[in-house]
C-alpha cells in the first residue's frame, strides 16, 4: 500500500472512484483533470494504491491557514481495512506541510462510518448545515487543528 500525489495517469481511476464514492454528485473528468494537472492552485490530489491499483483518492484544498478535505473515497471492496484512516492521515500531513493550521470537512449526518473515522482522528463538530446536500440531507461540519503534525 502506498499513498502518493496523483498524476495524469491516474485520471481514469480517480473518475471511477468519484462515481463509486459519490454516486449522487461525482466530479467529472474535466474538473478532476484540471486538479490533477495543477491548474487549480489550492487543490491537491492524493491516491492510495494497493498492488499497483488505485483503490482510493482524496482532494485537499489549502488556502492560507485553512485546509478543506473536499473528497475522500475508498473502493467499497477495500473498505474496513484501515485504508481510509491511512489516507486521512496522509491528507492531514499534506495540509500541514502546505502551511494549513486546521482541516475542515463536511460529512452527511447519516454517514456513521465516516463520522466515526473523523472523530477517532480527532475531529470535533463545528456546525450543522441543514439541507446541504442535493437530497436535502444535513451536513455535519468538522474541524481538526494540525499543530501536532
CSV table of C-alpha atoms in Angstrom, one decimal:
chain,number,residue,atom,x,y,z
A,1,UNK,CA,0.0,0.0,0.0
A,2,UNK,CA,1.3,3.5,-0.9
A,3,UNK,CA,-0.1,7.0,-0.9
A,4,UNK,CA,1.2,9.5,-3.4
A,5,UNK,CA,0.4,12.6,-5.3
A,6,UNK,CA,-1.9,11.9,-8.2
A,7,UNK,CA,-0.6,12.1,-11.8
A,8,UNK,CA,-2.4,12.4,-15.1
A,9,UNK,CA,-2.0,8.6,-15.4
A,10,UNK,CA,-4.4,8.3,-12.5
A,11,UNK,CA,-7.2,10.3,-14.1
A,12,UNK,CA,-9.4,7.3,-15.2
A,13,UNK,CA,-9.1,5.7,-11.8
A,14,UNK,CA,-10.0,8.8,-9.9
A,15,UNK,CA,-13.0,9.5,-12.1
A,16,UNK,CA,-14.1,5.9,-11.4
A,17,UNK,CA,-13.5,6.4,-7.7
A,18,UNK,CA,-15.6,9.5,-7.8
A,19,UNK,CA,-18.5,7.6,-9.5
A,20,UNK,CA,-18.3,4.8,-6.9
A,21,UNK,CA,-17.7,7.0,-3.8
A,22,UNK,CA,-20.0,9.9,-4.7
A,23,UNK,CA,-22.8,8.4,-6.8
A,24,UNK,CA,-25.2,11.3,-6.1
A,25,UNK,CA,-22.6,14.0,-7.1
A,26,UNK,CA,-19.4,12.7,-8.7
A,27,UNK,CA,-16.9,15.2,-10.0
A,28,UNK,CA,-16.5,15.0,-13.8
A,29,UNK,CA,-13.4,14.1,-15.8
A,30,UNK,CA,-12.7,17.8,-16.8
A,31,UNK,CA,-12.7,19.0,-13.2
A,32,UNK,CA,-10.6,16.1,-12.0
A,33,UNK,CA,-8.1,16.6,-14.9
A,34,UNK,CA,-7.7,20.3,-14.0
A,35,UNK,CA,-7.0,19.5,-10.4
A,36,UNK,CA,-4.6,16.6,-11.1
A,37,UNK,CA,-2.7,18.8,-13.6
A,38,UNK,CA,-2.2,21.5,-11.0
A,39,UNK,CA,-4.4,24.1,-12.8
A,40,UNK,CA,-6.5,24.7,-9.6
A,41,UNK,CA,-3.9,26.5,-7.4
A,42,UNK,CA,-5.2,25.4,-3.9
A,43,UNK,CA,-6.1,21.8,-4.8
A,44,UNK,CA,-4.0,18.7,-4.2
A,45,UNK,CA,-5.0,15.1,-5.2
A,46,UNK,CA,-3.7,12.1,-3.4
A,47,UNK,CA,-4.2,8.5,-4.5
A,48,UNK,CA,-4.0,5.3,-2.4
A,49,UNK,CA,-2.5,2.3,-4.3
A,50,UNK,CA,-2.6,-1.3,-3.4
A,51,UNK,CA,-0.9,-3.8,-5.7
A,52,UNK,CA,-0.4,-1.1,-8.3
A,53,UNK,CA,-4.1,-0.4,-8.4
A,54,UNK,CA,-5.7,2.9,-7.3
A,55,UNK,CA,-8.2,2.0,-4.6
A,56,UNK,CA,-8.9,5.4,-3.2
A,57,UNK,CA,-8.4,9.1,-3.6
A,58,UNK,CA,-8.6,12.3,-1.7
A,59,UNK,CA,-8.7,16.0,-2.5
A,60,UNK,CA,-7.4,18.7,-0.2
A,61,UNK,CA,-7.7,22.4,-0.8
A,62,UNK,CA,-5.3,24.7,1.2
A,63,UNK,CA,-5.9,28.5,1.4
A,64,UNK,CA,-3.7,30.2,3.9
A,65,UNK,CA,-4.2,28.7,7.4
A,66,UNK,CA,-7.3,26.7,6.4
A,67,UNK,CA,-7.5,23.4,4.6
A,68,UNK,CA,-10.6,21.7,3.4
A,69,UNK,CA,-10.9,18.0,2.8
A,70,UNK,CA,-13.2,18.1,-0.3
A,71,UNK,CA,-13.2,14.5,-1.2
A,72,UNK,CA,-12.1,11.2,0.3
A,73,UNK,CA,-13.1,7.8,-1.1
A,74,UNK,CA,-12.0,4.2,-0.8
A,75,UNK,CA,-13.2,1.5,-3.2
A,76,UNK,CA,-16.0,-0.5,-1.5
A,77,UNK,CA,-14.2,-3.8,-1.9
A,78,UNK,CA,-11.3,-2.4,0.1
A,79,UNK,CA,-13.2,-0.7,3.0
A,80,UNK,CA,-13.0,-1.9,6.6
A,81,UNK,CA,-9.2,-2.4,6.4
A,82,UNK,CA,-8.0,0.9,7.8
A,83,UNK,CA,-7.2,2.3,4.4
A,84,UNK,CA,-9.5,5.3,4.9
A,85,UNK,CA,-7.7,6.2,8.1
A,86,UNK,CA,-4.3,6.0,6.4
A,87,UNK,CA,-5.5,8.2,3.5
A,88,UNK,CA,-7.0,10.7,6.0
A,89,UNK,CA,-3.7,10.8,7.9
A,90,UNK,CA,-1.9,11.5,4.7
A,91,UNK,CA,-4.3,14.3,4.0
A,92,UNK,CA,-3.7,15.8,7.4
A,93,UNK,CA,0.1,15.6,6.9
A,94,UNK,CA,-0.2,17.1,3.4
A,95,UNK,CA,-2.3,20.0,4.6
A,96,UNK,CA,0.1,20.7,7.4
A,97,UNK,CA,3.1,20.5,5.0
A,98,UNK,CA,1.3,23.1,2.8
A,99,UNK,CA,1.0,25.5,5.7
A,100,UNK,CA,-2.5,24.9,7.0
A,101,UNK,CA,-3.3,25.2,10.7
A,102,UNK,CA,-6.6,23.3,10.6
A,103,UNK,CA,-8.5,21.0,8.4
A,104,UNK,CA,-12.3,21.4,7.9
A,105,UNK,CA,-14.7,19.0,6.2
A,106,UNK,CA,-18.4,18.3,5.7
A,107,UNK,CA,-20.0,14.8,6.0
A,108,UNK,CA,-23.6,13.6,5.8
A,109,UNK,CA,-25.0,13.2,9.3
A,110,UNK,CA,-26.2,9.8,8.3
A,111,UNK,CA,-22.7,8.5,7.3
A,112,UNK,CA,-21.9,6.8,10.6
A,113,UNK,CA,-18.7,5.1,9.4
A,114,UNK,CA,-17.2,8.4,8.2
A,115,UNK,CA,-18.3,10.2,11.4
A,116,UNK,CA,-16.6,7.5,13.5
A,117,UNK,CA,-13.5,7.7,11.4
A,118,UNK,CA,-13.2,11.5,11.7
A,119,UNK,CA,-14.0,11.5,15.4
A,120,UNK,CA,-11.3,8.9,16.0
A,121,UNK,CA,-8.9,11.1,14.1
A,122,UNK,CA,-9.5,14.0,16.5
A,123,UNK,CA,-12.1,16.0,14.6
A,124,UNK,CA,-14.8,17.9,16.5
A,125,UNK,CA,-18.1,19.3,15.3
A,126,UNK,CA,-18.3,23.0,14.4
A,127,UNK,CA,-21.8,23.2,13.0
A,128,UNK,CA,-24.5,21.6,11.0
A,129,UNK,CA,-25.8,22.7,7.6
A,130,UNK,CA,-29.4,21.8,7.1
A,131,UNK,CA,-30.4,20.7,3.6
A,132,UNK,CA,-26.8,21.0,2.4
A,133,UNK,CA,-26.8,18.0,0.0
A,134,UNK,CA,-28.9,17.7,-3.1
A,135,UNK,CA,-31.2,15.2,-1.5
A,136,UNK,CA,-31.9,17.5,1.5
A,137,UNK,CA,-29.5,15.7,3.9
A,138,UNK,CA,-27.8,17.7,6.6
A,139,UNK,CA,-24.0,18.1,6.7
A,140,UNK,CA,-22.0,17.9,9.8
A,141,UNK,CA,-19.1,20.4,9.7
A,142,UNK,CA,-16.0,19.0,11.5
A,143,UNK,CA,-12.6,20.5,12.2
A,144,UNK,CA,-9.2,19.5,13.5
A,145,UNK,CA,-6.1,21.5,14.2
A,146,UNK,CA,-2.9,20.4,12.6
A,147,UNK,CA,-0.5,21.8,15.2
A,148,UNK,CA,0.6,18.4,16.4
A,149,UNK,CA,1.7,17.1,13.0
